[in-house]
Amino acid sequence: MNFSIRSAMTASALAVGMAWAGAPALAETQVNFTVAEYSSKTGPFFQEMADAFQQENPDIKINIQVVPWDTLLQRLTTDIAGGQAPDISIIGTRWLVDFEQQGIAEPVDSYLTPEFKATFIDTFMSPSVIDGKIMGLPVAASARAMLVNTELLDKAGAKAPTNWDEFYEAAKKLKTLPDVFPFGLQGKEIETDAYYYYSLWTHGGDILKADGTSGLDTPEALAAATLYKKLIDEGLTQPSPTNYNREEIFNMFKQGKLGMVFTFPMLIPQIKAEAPNLKYAVMPFPEGKAKATYGVTDTLMLFSSSQVKKEAWKFIEFSYRDEWRQKFDLGEGFLPVTKNVATLDNFTKDPDIAGFAAGLPYAKFAPTIANWEEIADVTVRTMQQIYLGQAQPEEALKAAAAEINKIRGK
């Protein structure tokens, strides 16, 4: 993230308020809240919660703007640079280091009471702590896992795989079925890099080495990329993976067109609503040299430029009441970030949720480093070149590692 925000931070409160369309001409305090869109349920949920808050606090107006994830970072970047930053926003936790370093994020330690802080699960709070300061609160959490279409596996005479060799053999058997693609491989847009990390981590590699340099020039990284390329070349994925984003891959699984897919818990409520007869199982990622899953959190961040921090924090505390957290986590398919909600039967007894949560003890998180999005983009472009046959895996990965090391100053 290469932008200067100092001038934006000094913009007047009047300019910030006027920049938000729909600002009320009333003597009430307005809190501007940018919401990342997870699904079609996201906007209505947050509006319902804002309306309930305003019933209790008629002097505070919560002005919500829902923004798709794919454009959220650019939207925030533009708003900040133009002096139109919101008061609070959902952000990708991986962006938090850049926001903290540039003075955009407000530390919230002084706002957190011991009682409120104690409601959070430490595993999901820790990614938002930078240099001992809490720079935001976990608002959404998930771990990743593999979903298999058990009906297709049975028809193909294949067993659900537990390691990469079994995965490959199952894929070959699934290929014999008509109108079915063995494995859905994402190749464009947000989290294309994550799809590669699943293979990288389970092959024993990592995004960064212990010395902070890129891990893409290692034998493990090469093995991970070569496997995906082999699956593409042998027709064991859908054609042209670089034409498919994650939503399109997930839709194919819901339609019964994919045997196996790597995904997040949010797909489960979609399946239950849109494909209730689909027979599936939640499983860990195939093992290579290691077990791994991707632990992901998003953060609710208070902006340091906000002129209404007290009112914004009051809404933040309201939003973490058990009733709202339960409705949000269940509706979107997230793992709970608060302890009380985590004890509910929905999360302790549901085998699907348990399947995703099982990987948390060995979950990997994206590194909290500066310029993470730029680094991730290098990985995305590299994998796309490999998938398309425009570059050989070893040369492409070495070039990517060198580019990442340059970004990192290593």
mmCIF file of C-alpha atoms in Angstrom:
data_model
loop_
_atom_site.group_PDB
_atom_site.id
_atom_site.type_symbol
_atom_site.label_atom_id
_atom_site.label_comp_id
_atom_site.label_asym_id
_atom_site.label_seq_id
_atom_site.Cartn_x
_atom_site.Cartn_y
_atom_site.Cartn_z
ATOM 1 C CA MET A 1 0.000 0.000 0.000
ATOM 2 C CA ASN A 2 1.880 3.030 -1.260
ATOM 3 C CA PHE A 3 -0.007 6.155 -0.354
ATOM 4 C CA SER A 4 0.535 9.080 1.956
ATOM 5 C CA ILE A 5 -2.300 9.785 4.324
ATOM 6 C CA ARG A 6 -0.977 12.600 6.461
ATOM 7 C CA SER A 7 -2.793 15.280 4.503
ATOM 8 C CA ALA A 8 -5.959 13.212 4.577
ATOM 9 C CA MET A 9 -5.678 12.809 8.332
ATOM 10 C CA THR A 10 -5.820 16.578 8.811
ATOM 11 C CA ALA A 11 -8.968 17.067 6.760
ATOM 12 C CA SER A 12 -11.709 18.778 8.719
ATOM 13 C CA ALA A 13 -14.531 16.850 10.307
ATOM 14 C CA LEU A 14 -16.943 18.871 8.156
ATOM 15 C CA ALA A 15 -15.286 17.712 4.945
ATOM 16 C CA VAL A 16 -15.342 14.114 6.091
ATOM 17 C CA GLY A 17 -18.996 14.260 7.053
ATOM 18 C CA MET A 18 -20.109 15.969 3.856
ATOM 19 C CA ALA A 19 -18.279 13.411 1.730
ATOM 20 C CA TRP A 20 -20.637 10.629 2.746
ATOM 21 C CA ALA A 21 -23.758 10.541 0.648
ATOM 22 C CA GLY A 22 -26.961 10.493 2.584
ATOM 23 C CA ALA A 23 -25.619 12.330 5.625
ATOM 24 C CA PRO A 24 -28.589 13.512 7.661
ATOM 25 C CA ALA A 25 -29.208 17.224 8.164
ATOM 26 C CA LEU A 26 -30.042 16.653 11.831
ATOM 27 C CA ALA A 27 -28.302 17.566 15.057
ATOM 28 C CA GLU A 28 -27.265 13.980 15.609
ATOM 29 C CA THR A 29 -23.797 12.461 15.549
ATOM 30 C CA GLN A 30 -23.079 10.395 12.467
ATOM 31 C CA VAL A 31 -20.752 7.408 12.500
ATOM 32 C CA ASN A 32 -19.642 6.337 9.027
ATOM 33 C CA PHE A 33 -19.104 2.577 8.771
ATOM 34 C CA THR A 34 -17.637 0.844 5.709
ATOM 35 C CA VAL A 35 -18.746 -2.781 5.664
ATOM 36 C CA ALA A 36 -17.001 -5.489 3.661
ATOM 37 C CA GLU A 37 -19.532 -7.598 1.789
ATOM 38 C CA TYR A 38 -19.285 -11.306 2.521
ATOM 39 C CA SER A 39 -22.569 -12.367 0.946
ATOM 40 C CA SER A 40 -26.006 -11.065 0.073
ATOM 41 C CA LYS A 41 -26.823 -11.285 3.790
ATOM 42 C CA THR A 42 -24.107 -8.878 4.916
ATOM 43 C CA GLY A 43 -25.700 -5.529 4.121
ATOM 44 C CA PRO A 44 -29.141 -6.362 5.524
ATOM 45 C CA PHE A 45 -27.585 -7.767 8.722
ATOM 46 C CA PHE A 46 -25.522 -4.680 9.479
ATOM 47 C CA GLN A 47 -28.416 -2.384 8.659
ATOM 48 C CA GLU A 48 -30.659 -4.326 11.034
ATOM 49 C CA MET A 49 -28.031 -4.049 13.752
ATOM 50 C CA ALA A 50 -27.543 -0.332 13.098
ATOM 51 C CA ASP A 51 -31.287 0.249 13.294
ATOM 52 C CA ALA A 52 -31.443 -1.591 16.629
ATOM 53 C CA PHE A 53 -28.554 0.484 17.953
ATOM 54 C CA GLN A 54 -30.251 3.699 16.874
ATOM 55 C CA GLN A 55 -33.404 2.678 18.720
ATOM 56 C CA GLU A 56 -31.325 2.670 21.916
ATOM 57 C CA ASN A 57 -29.226 5.673 20.896
ATOM 58 C CA PRO A 58 -31.415 8.065 18.875
ATOM 59 C CA ASP A 59 -28.737 10.758 18.996
ATOM 60 C CA ILE A 60 -26.283 8.599 16.982
ATOM 61 C CA LYS A 61 -26.765 7.777 13.300
ATOM 62 C CA ILE A 62 -24.869 4.782 11.867
ATOM 63 C CA ASN A 63 -24.319 5.396 8.167
ATOM 64 C CA ILE A 64 -23.419 2.125 6.452
ATOM 65 C CA GLN A 65 -21.787 1.676 3.090
ATOM 66 C CA VAL A 66 -21.324 -1.889 1.859
ATOM 67 C CA VAL A 67 -18.323 -2.478 -0.406
ATOM 68 C CA PRO A 68 -17.333 -5.749 -2.167
ATOM 69 C CA TRP A 69 -14.128 -7.325 -0.906
ATOM 70 C CA ASP A 70 -12.458 -7.160 -4.302
ATOM 71 C CA THR A 71 -12.642 -3.355 -4.310
ATOM 72 C CA LEU A 72 -12.518 -2.628 -0.576
ATOM 73 C CA LEU A 73 -8.816 -1.824 -0.256
ATOM 74 C CA GLN A 74 -8.878 0.496 -3.246
ATOM 75 C CA ARG A 75 -12.014 2.175 -1.924
ATOM 76 C CA LEU A 76 -10.443 2.791 1.486
ATOM 77 C CA THR A 77 -7.202 3.970 -0.096
ATOM 78 C CA THR A 78 -9.095 6.491 -2.213
ATOM 79 C CA ASP A 79 -11.270 7.684 0.679
ATOM 80 C CA ILE A 80 -8.285 8.127 2.988
ATOM 81 C CA ALA A 81 -6.247 10.012 0.401
ATOM 82 C CA GLY A 82 -9.231 12.273 -0.294
ATOM 83 C CA GLY A 83 -9.875 13.089 3.354
ATOM 84 C CA GLN A 84 -13.060 11.036 3.345
ATOM 85 C CA ALA A 85 -12.080 8.136 5.569
ATOM 86 C CA PRO A 86 -14.885 6.396 7.448
ATOM 87 C CA ASP A 87 -14.929 6.269 11.222
ATOM 88 C CA ILE A 88 -14.836 2.487 11.356
ATOM 89 C CA SER A 89 -14.403 -0.224 8.765
ATOM 90 C CA ILE A 90 -14.057 -3.942 8.358
ATOM 91 C CA ILE A 91 -10.643 -4.629 6.848
ATOM 92 C CA GLY A 92 -8.477 -7.606 6.012
ATOM 93 C CA THR A 93 -6.218 -8.129 9.025
ATOM 94 C CA ARG A 94 -3.328 -8.535 6.581
ATOM 95 C CA TRP A 95 -3.658 -4.797 5.777
ATOM 96 C CA LEU A 96 -3.363 -3.740 9.389
ATOM 97 C CA VAL A 97 0.421 -3.339 9.522
ATOM 98 C CA ASP A 98 0.351 -0.807 6.692
ATOM 99 C CA PHE A 99 -2.525 1.083 8.300
ATOM 100 C CA GLU A 100 -0.727 1.091 11.659
ATOM 101 C CA GLN A 101 2.595 2.237 10.221
ATOM 102 C CA GLN A 102 0.973 5.145 8.407
ATOM 103 C CA GLY A 103 -1.020 6.281 11.418
ATOM 104 C CA ILE A 104 -4.405 5.396 9.981
ATOM 105 C CA ALA A 105 -5.463 2.890 12.654
ATOM 106 C CA GLU A 106 -6.384 4.000 16.151
ATOM 107 C CA PRO A 107 -5.070 1.762 18.964
ATOM 108 C CA VAL A 108 -8.057 0.576 20.977
ATOM 109 C CA ASP A 109 -6.369 -0.504 24.210
ATOM 110 C CA SER A 110 -7.645 2.553 26.064
ATOM 111 C CA TYR A 111 -11.224 1.874 24.926
ATOM 112 C CA LEU A 112 -11.282 -1.805 25.884
ATOM 113 C CA THR A 113 -12.548 -2.589 29.367
ATOM 114 C CA PRO A 114 -11.141 -5.773 30.907
ATOM 115 C CA GLU A 115 -14.606 -7.333 30.695
ATOM 116 C CA PHE A 116 -15.021 -6.553 26.994
ATOM 117 C CA LYS A 117 -11.503 -7.727 26.143
ATOM 118 C CA ALA A 118 -12.129 -11.005 27.958
ATOM 119 C CA THR A 119 -14.996 -11.878 25.620
ATOM 120 C CA PHE A 120 -12.616 -12.539 22.710
ATOM 121 C CA ILE A 121 -10.888 -15.804 21.836
ATOM 122 C CA ASP A 122 -7.138 -15.153 22.076
ATOM 123 C CA THR A 123 -6.303 -17.048 18.871
ATOM 124 C CA PHE A 124 -8.313 -14.554 16.862
ATOM 125 C CA MET A 125 -7.364 -11.451 18.827
ATOM 126 C CA SER A 126 -3.605 -11.955 18.494
ATOM 127 C CA PRO A 127 -3.290 -11.165 14.741
ATOM 128 C CA SER A 128 -4.540 -7.623 15.445
ATOM 129 C CA VAL A 129 -1.843 -6.922 18.047
ATOM 130 C CA ILE A 130 1.107 -4.952 16.657
ATOM 131 C CA ASP A 131 4.068 -3.997 18.823
ATOM 132 C CA GLY A 132 2.012 -4.744 21.910
ATOM 133 C CA LYS A 133 -0.889 -2.497 20.863
ATOM 134 C CA ILE A 134 -4.360 -3.742 19.927
ATOM 135 C CA MET A 135 -5.055 -2.089 16.580
ATOM 136 C CA GLY A 136 -8.511 -3.534 16.011
ATOM 137 C CA LEU A 137 -10.951 -6.259 16.983
ATOM 138 C CA PRO A 138 -11.547 -9.583 15.229
ATOM 139 C CA VAL A 139 -14.856 -9.323 13.412
ATOM 140 C CA ALA A 140 -14.808 -12.500 11.329
ATOM 141 C CA ALA A 141 -12.748 -15.673 11.476
ATOM 142 C CA SER A 142 -12.442 -18.816 9.470
ATOM 143 C CA ALA A 143 -10.191 -21.742 8.799
ATOM 144 C CA ARG A 144 -10.035 -23.521 5.487
ATOM 145 C CA ALA A 145 -10.676 -27.156 4.622
ATOM 146 C CA MET A 146 -11.424 -29.487 1.741
ATOM 147 C CA LEU A 147 -14.975 -30.326 0.720
ATOM 148 C CA VAL A 148 -15.561 -33.521 -1.226
ATOM 149 C CA ASN A 149 -18.699 -34.569 -3.062
ATOM 150 C CA THR A 150 -19.180 -37.981 -1.470
ATOM 151 C CA GLU A 151 -21.756 -39.084 -4.043
ATOM 152 C CA LEU A 152 -19.345 -38.433 -6.920
ATOM 153 C CA LEU A 153 -16.511 -40.172 -5.107
ATOM 154 C CA ASP A 154 -18.713 -43.238 -4.599
ATOM 155 C CA LYS A 155 -19.718 -43.280 -8.267
ATOM 156 C CA ALA A 156 -16.085 -43.055 -9.312
ATOM 157 C CA GLY A 157 -15.009 -45.792 -6.912
ATOM 158 C CA ALA A 158 -12.661 -43.392 -5.145
ATOM 159 C CA LYS A 159 -12.086 -42.806 -1.458
ATOM 160 C CA ALA A 160 -11.894 -39.420 0.180
ATOM 161 C CA PRO A 161 -8.195 -38.515 0.126
ATOM 162 C CA THR A 162 -6.081 -37.786 3.174
ATOM 163 C CA ASN A 163 -2.759 -37.132 1.399
ATOM 164 C CA TRP A 164 -1.663 -35.787 -1.979
ATOM 165 C CA ASP A 165 -1.028 -39.217 -3.497
ATOM 166 C CA GLU A 166 -4.581 -40.271 -2.636
ATOM 167 C CA PHE A 167 -5.835 -36.921 -3.916
ATOM 168 C CA TYR A 168 -4.214 -37.509 -7.280
ATOM 169 C CA GLU A 169 -5.601 -41.037 -7.551
ATOM 170 C CA ALA A 170 -9.098 -39.860 -6.587
ATOM 171 C CA ALA A 171 -8.894 -37.088 -9.184
ATOM 172 C CA LYS A 172 -8.021 -39.578 -11.921
ATOM 173 C CA LYS A 173 -11.036 -41.719 -11.024
ATOM 174 C CA LEU A 174 -13.356 -38.703 -10.874
ATOM 175 C CA LYS A 175 -12.230 -37.743 -14.374
ATOM 176 C CA THR A 176 -14.029 -40.823 -15.722
ATOM 177 C CA LEU A 177 -17.416 -39.398 -14.724
ATOM 178 C CA PRO A 178 -19.354 -37.402 -17.335
ATOM 179 C CA ASP A 179 -19.834 -33.652 -16.838
ATOM 180 C CA VAL A 180 -17.647 -33.632 -13.737
ATOM 181 C CA PHE A 181 -14.311 -31.943 -13.046
ATOM 182 C CA PRO A 182 -12.240 -33.648 -10.353
ATOM 183 C CA PHE A 183 -10.839 -30.540 -8.638
ATOM 184 C CA GLY A 184 -11.863 -26.889 -8.649
ATOM 185 C CA LEU A 185 -8.710 -24.779 -8.867
ATOM 186 C CA GLN A 186 -9.118 -21.039 -8.355
ATOM 187 C CA GLY A 187 -6.964 -18.928 -10.666
ATOM 188 C CA LYS A 188 -8.080 -15.311 -10.498
ATOM 189 C CA GLU A 189 -9.003 -12.494 -8.117
ATOM 190 C CA ILE A 190 -8.928 -12.398 -4.339
ATOM 191 C CA GLU A 191 -7.222 -15.345 -2.585
ATOM 192 C CA THR A 192 -5.742 -16.921 -5.715
ATOM 193 C CA ASP A 193 -2.508 -16.837 -3.730
ATOM 194 C CA ALA A 194 -4.187 -18.589 -0.794
ATOM 195 C CA TYR A 195 -5.116 -21.520 -3.013
ATOM 196 C CA TYR A 196 -1.406 -21.933 -3.673
ATOM 197 C CA TYR A 197 -0.477 -21.560 0.003
ATOM 198 C CA TYR A 198 -2.665 -24.568 0.829
ATOM 199 C CA SER A 199 -0.369 -26.701 -1.296
ATOM 200 C CA LEU A 200 2.782 -24.854 -0.212
ATOM 201 C CA TRP A 201 2.137 -25.339 3.505
ATOM 202 C CA THR A 202 1.131 -28.988 3.247
ATOM 203 C CA HIS A 203 4.290 -29.666 1.225
ATOM 204 C CA GLY A 204 6.258 -28.326 4.180
ATOM 205 C CA GLY A 205 7.013 -24.866 2.801
ATOM 206 C CA ASP A 206 6.133 -21.403 4.010
ATOM 207 C CA ILE A 207 5.507 -17.927 2.631
ATOM 208 C CA LEU A 208 8.594 -16.558 4.390
ATOM 209 C CA LYS A 209 11.736 -18.303 5.594
ATOM 210 C CA ALA A 210 13.021 -17.845 9.130
ATOM 211 C CA ASP A 211 15.288 -15.014 7.960
ATOM 212 C CA GLY A 212 12.324 -13.117 6.493
ATOM 213 C CA THR A 213 13.153 -13.793 2.851
ATOM 214 C CA SER A 214 10.647 -15.315 0.450
ATOM 215 C CA GLY A 215 9.960 -19.023 0.672
ATOM 216 C CA LEU A 216 8.977 -19.302 -2.994
ATOM 217 C CA ASP A 217 12.441 -20.385 -4.136
ATOM 218 C CA THR A 218 12.459 -23.556 -2.030
ATOM 219 C CA PRO A 219 12.010 -27.183 -3.120
ATOM 220 C CA GLU A 220 8.722 -27.297 -1.209
ATOM 221 C CA ALA A 221 7.369 -24.298 -3.100
ATOM 222 C CA LEU A 222 8.362 -25.909 -6.400
ATOM 223 C CA ALA A 223 6.698 -29.202 -5.463
ATOM 224 C CA ALA A 224 3.493 -27.349 -4.534
ATOM 225 C CA ALA A 225 3.322 -25.447 -7.823
ATOM 226 C CA THR A 226 4.360 -28.434 -9.946
ATOM 227 C CA LEU A 227 1.527 -30.504 -8.481
ATOM 228 C CA TYR A 228 -1.107 -27.947 -9.477
ATOM 229 C CA LYS A 229 0.363 -27.632 -12.957
ATOM 230 C CA LYS A 230 0.300 -31.415 -13.313
ATOM 231 C CA LEU A 231 -3.370 -31.498 -12.352
ATOM 232 C CA ILE A 232 -4.147 -28.837 -14.967
ATOM 233 C CA ASP A 233 -2.145 -30.550 -17.716
ATOM 234 C CA GLU A 234 -3.808 -33.912 -17.086
ATOM 235 C CA GLY A 235 -7.317 -32.468 -17.189
ATOM 236 C CA LEU A 236 -7.923 -33.026 -13.485
ATOM 237 C CA THR A 237 -9.192 -29.477 -12.897
ATOM 238 C CA GLN A 238 -11.821 -27.429 -14.663
ATOM 239 C CA PRO A 239 -10.516 -25.992 -17.975
ATOM 240 C CA SER A 240 -8.587 -22.708 -17.808
ATOM 241 C CA PRO A 241 -8.392 -22.152 -14.022
ATOM 242 C CA THR A 242 -7.304 -18.534 -14.523
ATOM 243 C CA ASN A 243 -10.835 -17.793 -15.740
ATOM 244 C CA TYR A 244 -12.375 -18.746 -12.375
ATOM 245 C CA ASN A 245 -12.590 -16.804 -9.123
ATOM 246 C CA ARG A 246 -13.498 -18.424 -5.826
ATOM 247 C CA GLU A 247 -17.235 -17.710 -6.082
ATOM 248 C CA GLU A 248 -17.385 -19.366 -9.500
ATOM 249 C CA ILE A 249 -15.520 -22.411 -8.198
ATOM 250 C CA PHE A 250 -17.826 -22.670 -5.204
ATOM 251 C CA ASN A 251 -20.889 -22.358 -7.428
ATOM 252 C CA MET A 252 -19.652 -25.288 -9.501
ATOM 253 C CA PHE A 253 -19.327 -27.371 -6.350
ATOM 254 C CA LYS A 254 -22.868 -26.454 -5.273
ATOM 255 C CA GLN A 255 -24.065 -27.511 -8.729
ATOM 256 C CA GLY A 256 -22.483 -30.948 -8.324
ATOM 257 C CA LYS A 257 -19.906 -30.362 -11.055
ATOM 258 C CA LEU A 258 -16.778 -30.679 -8.891
ATOM 259 C CA GLY A 259 -15.506 -33.650 -6.944
ATOM 260 C CA MET A 260 -13.219 -31.724 -4.612
ATOM 261 C CA VAL A 261 -12.707 -28.096 -3.638
ATOM 262 C CA PHE A 262 -10.766 -26.101 -1.041
ATOM 263 C CA THR A 263 -12.973 -23.622 0.738
ATOM 264 C CA PHE A 264 -14.065 -21.742 3.856
ATOM 265 C CA PRO A 265 -16.957 -22.310 6.291
ATOM 266 C CA MET A 266 -19.111 -19.680 4.582
ATOM 267 C CA LEU A 267 -19.820 -22.171 1.801
ATOM 268 C CA ILE A 268 -21.762 -24.441 4.181
ATOM 269 C CA PRO A 269 -24.832 -22.211 4.714
ATOM 270 C CA GLN A 270 -24.851 -21.551 0.966
ATOM 271 C CA ILE A 271 -24.986 -25.286 0.262
ATOM 272 C CA LYS A 272 -27.762 -25.793 2.793
ATOM 273 C CA ALA A 273 -29.807 -22.992 1.253
ATOM 274 C CA GLU A 274 -29.097 -23.539 -2.439
ATOM 275 C CA ALA A 275 -28.210 -27.251 -2.730
ATOM 276 C CA PRO A 276 -29.792 -29.010 0.248
ATOM 277 C CA ASN A 277 -29.552 -32.438 -1.408
ATOM 278 C CA LEU A 278 -25.823 -32.214 -2.110
ATOM 279 C CA LYS A 279 -23.901 -34.971 -0.346
ATOM 280 C CA TYR A 280 -20.553 -33.739 0.908
ATOM 281 C CA ALA A 281 -17.990 -34.093 3.661
ATOM 282 C CA VAL A 282 -15.609 -31.599 5.267
ATOM 283 C CA MET A 283 -12.039 -32.890 5.434
ATOM 284 C CA PRO A 284 -8.552 -31.556 6.177
ATOM 285 C CA PHE A 285 -6.334 -30.522 3.294
ATOM 286 C CA PRO A 286 -4.354 -33.432 1.859
ATOM 287 C CA GLU A 287 -1.121 -33.971 3.746
ATOM 288 C CA GLY A 288 2.309 -33.928 2.195
ATOM 289 C CA LYS A 289 5.138 -33.287 4.605
ATOM 290 C CA ALA A 290 2.879 -31.390 7.003
ATOM 291 C CA LYS A 291 -0.653 -30.726 8.181
ATOM 292 C CA ALA A 292 -1.870 -27.211 7.516
ATOM 293 C CA THR A 293 -4.856 -24.977 7.138
ATOM 294 C CA TYR A 294 -5.235 -21.270 6.560
ATOM 295 C CA GLY A 295 -6.435 -19.310 9.575
ATOM 296 C CA VAL A 296 -8.021 -16.043 8.505
ATOM 297 C CA THR A 297 -9.341 -13.101 10.481
ATOM 298 C CA ASP A 298 -10.842 -9.808 9.450
ATOM 299 C CA THR A 299 -10.612 -6.783 11.693
ATOM 300 C CA LEU A 300 -13.007 -4.068 12.784
ATOM 301 C CA MET A 301 -10.796 -0.982 12.789
ATOM 302 C CA LEU A 302 -11.323 2.468 14.285
ATOM 303 C CA PHE A 303 -9.754 5.244 12.223
ATOM 304 C CA SER A 304 -7.444 7.685 13.991
ATOM 305 C CA SER A 305 -8.910 10.520 11.896
ATOM 306 C CA SER A 306 -12.418 9.967 13.283
ATOM 307 C CA GLN A 307 -13.936 12.918 15.074
ATOM 308 C CA VAL A 308 -16.592 10.707 16.691
ATOM 309 C CA LYS A 309 -14.499 7.972 18.317
ATOM 310 C CA LYS A 310 -16.609 7.867 21.486
ATOM 311 C CA GLU A 311 -19.832 7.297 19.546
ATOM 312 C CA ALA A 312 -18.155 4.863 17.162
ATOM 313 C CA TRP A 313 -16.853 2.804 20.063
ATOM 314 C CA LYS A 314 -20.280 2.712 21.642
ATOM 315 C CA PHE A 315 -21.585 1.127 18.449
ATOM 316 C CA ILE A 316 -18.650 -1.280 18.328
ATOM 317 C CA GLU A 317 -19.442 -2.536 21.833
ATOM 318 C CA PHE A 318 -23.095 -2.932 20.867
ATOM 319 C CA SER A 319 -22.147 -4.952 17.790
ATOM 320 C CA TYR A 320 -20.363 -7.556 19.917
ATOM 321 C CA ARG A 321 -23.388 -8.447 22.002
ATOM 322 C CA ASP A 322 -23.977 -12.195 21.902
ATOM 323 C CA GLU A 323 -27.245 -11.941 19.974
ATOM 324 C CA TRP A 324 -25.605 -10.075 17.098
ATOM 325 C CA ARG A 325 -22.446 -12.143 17.027
ATOM 326 C CA GLN A 326 -24.476 -15.357 16.967
ATOM 327 C CA LYS A 327 -26.636 -14.132 14.110
ATOM 328 C CA PHE A 328 -23.652 -12.870 12.107
ATOM 329 C CA ASP A 329 -21.464 -15.958 12.571
ATOM 330 C CA LEU A 330 -24.264 -18.406 11.812
ATOM 331 C CA GLY A 331 -25.641 -16.380 8.919
ATOM 332 C CA GLU A 332 -22.304 -15.956 7.163
ATOM 333 C CA GLY A 333 -20.787 -19.275 8.212
ATOM 334 C CA PHE A 334 -17.910 -17.930 10.305
ATOM 335 C CA LEU A 335 -16.151 -19.440 13.260
ATOM 336 C CA PRO A 336 -16.962 -17.518 16.448
ATOM 337 C CA VAL A 337 -14.477 -14.909 17.664
ATOM 338 C CA THR A 338 -16.129 -14.503 21.089
ATOM 339 C CA LYS A 339 -16.110 -17.071 23.874
ATOM 340 C CA ASN A 340 -19.815 -17.087 24.683
ATOM 341 C CA VAL A 341 -20.884 -17.723 21.103
ATOM 342 C CA ALA A 342 -18.263 -20.458 20.767
ATOM 343 C CA THR A 343 -20.077 -22.491 23.447
ATOM 344 C CA LEU A 344 -23.338 -22.687 21.488
ATOM 345 C CA ASP A 345 -24.454 -26.076 20.186
ATOM 346 C CA ASN A 346 -24.309 -24.737 16.627
ATOM 347 C CA PHE A 347 -20.537 -24.591 16.931
ATOM 348 C CA THR A 348 -19.760 -27.400 19.356
ATOM 349 C CA LYS A 349 -21.963 -30.127 17.839
ATOM 350 C CA ASP A 350 -22.225 -29.274 14.138
ATOM 351 C CA PRO A 351 -19.898 -31.715 12.282
ATOM 352 C CA ASP A 352 -19.350 -29.263 9.437
ATOM 353 C CA ILE A 353 -18.155 -26.469 11.720
ATOM 354 C CA ALA A 354 -16.103 -28.976 13.695
ATOM 355 C CA GLY A 355 -14.448 -30.053 10.451
ATOM 356 C CA PHE A 356 -13.172 -26.547 9.823
ATOM 357 C CA ALA A 357 -12.302 -25.812 13.442
ATOM 358 C CA ALA A 358 -10.275 -29.033 13.706
ATOM 359 C CA GLY A 359 -7.426 -27.439 11.801
ATOM 360 C CA LEU A 360 -6.987 -24.466 14.133
ATOM 361 C CA PRO A 361 -4.212 -26.084 16.228
ATOM 362 C CA TYR A 362 -1.978 -26.157 13.130
ATOM 363 C CA ALA A 363 -3.402 -23.140 11.293
ATOM 364 C CA LYS A 364 -1.132 -20.799 9.377
ATOM 365 C CA PHE A 365 -1.897 -17.080 9.207
ATOM 366 C CA ALA A 366 -0.755 -14.621 6.568
ATOM 367 C CA PRO A 367 2.346 -12.867 7.904
ATOM 368 C CA THR A 368 1.712 -9.472 9.464
ATOM 369 C CA ILE A 369 4.261 -7.567 7.392
ATOM 370 C CA ALA A 370 4.327 -4.319 5.494
ATOM 371 C CA ASN A 371 3.367 -4.335 1.799
ATOM 372 C CA TRP A 372 1.573 -7.658 2.154
ATOM 373 C CA GLU A 373 -0.896 -7.000 -0.668
ATOM 374 C CA GLU A 374 1.930 -6.163 -3.075
ATOM 375 C CA ILE A 375 3.697 -9.376 -2.100
ATOM 376 C CA ALA A 376 0.520 -11.424 -2.492
ATOM 377 C CA ASP A 377 -0.003 -9.911 -5.941
ATOM 378 C CA VAL A 378 3.429 -11.151 -7.015
ATOM 379 C CA THR A 379 2.395 -14.662 -5.981
ATOM 380 C CA VAL A 380 -0.903 -14.398 -7.838
ATOM 381 C CA ARG A 381 0.740 -13.256 -11.077
ATOM 382 C CA THR A 382 3.366 -15.964 -10.800
ATOM 383 C CA MET A 383 0.856 -18.750 -10.301
ATOM 384 C CA GLN A 384 -1.237 -17.491 -13.205
ATOM 385 C CA GLN A 385 1.820 -17.601 -15.465
ATOM 386 C CA ILE A 386 2.524 -21.159 -14.352
ATOM 387 C CA TYR A 387 -1.079 -22.277 -14.799
ATOM 388 C CA LEU A 388 -1.184 -20.778 -18.301
ATOM 389 C CA GLY A 389 2.112 -22.370 -19.303
ATOM 390 C CA GLN A 390 3.704 -18.966 -19.833
ATOM 391 C CA ALA A 391 6.566 -19.766 -17.446
ATOM 392 C CA GLN A 392 8.255 -22.864 -16.065
ATOM 393 C CA PRO A 393 7.544 -23.313 -12.347
ATOM 394 C CA GLU A 394 11.141 -23.242 -11.102
ATOM 395 C CA GLU A 395 12.187 -20.136 -13.021
ATOM 396 C CA ALA A 396 8.930 -18.335 -12.244
ATOM 397 C CA LEU A 397 9.146 -19.038 -8.524
ATOM 398 C CA LYS A 398 12.782 -17.938 -8.311
ATOM 399 C CA ALA A 399 11.908 -14.684 -10.072
ATOM 400 C CA ALA A 400 8.936 -14.177 -7.737
ATOM 401 C CA ALA A 401 11.112 -14.756 -4.664
ATOM 402 C CA ALA A 402 13.615 -12.190 -5.903
ATOM 403 C CA GLU A 403 10.852 -9.657 -6.512
ATOM 404 C CA ILE A 404 9.356 -10.251 -3.064
ATOM 405 C CA ASN A 405 12.766 -9.934 -1.413
ATOM 406 C CA LYS A 406 13.216 -6.586 -3.170
ATOM 407 C CA ILE A 407 9.842 -5.412 -1.857
ATOM 408 C CA ARG A 408 10.853 -6.600 1.612
ATOM 409 C CA GLY A 409 14.261 -4.935 1.414
ATOM 410 C CA LYS A 410 15.989 -8.283 1.915
#
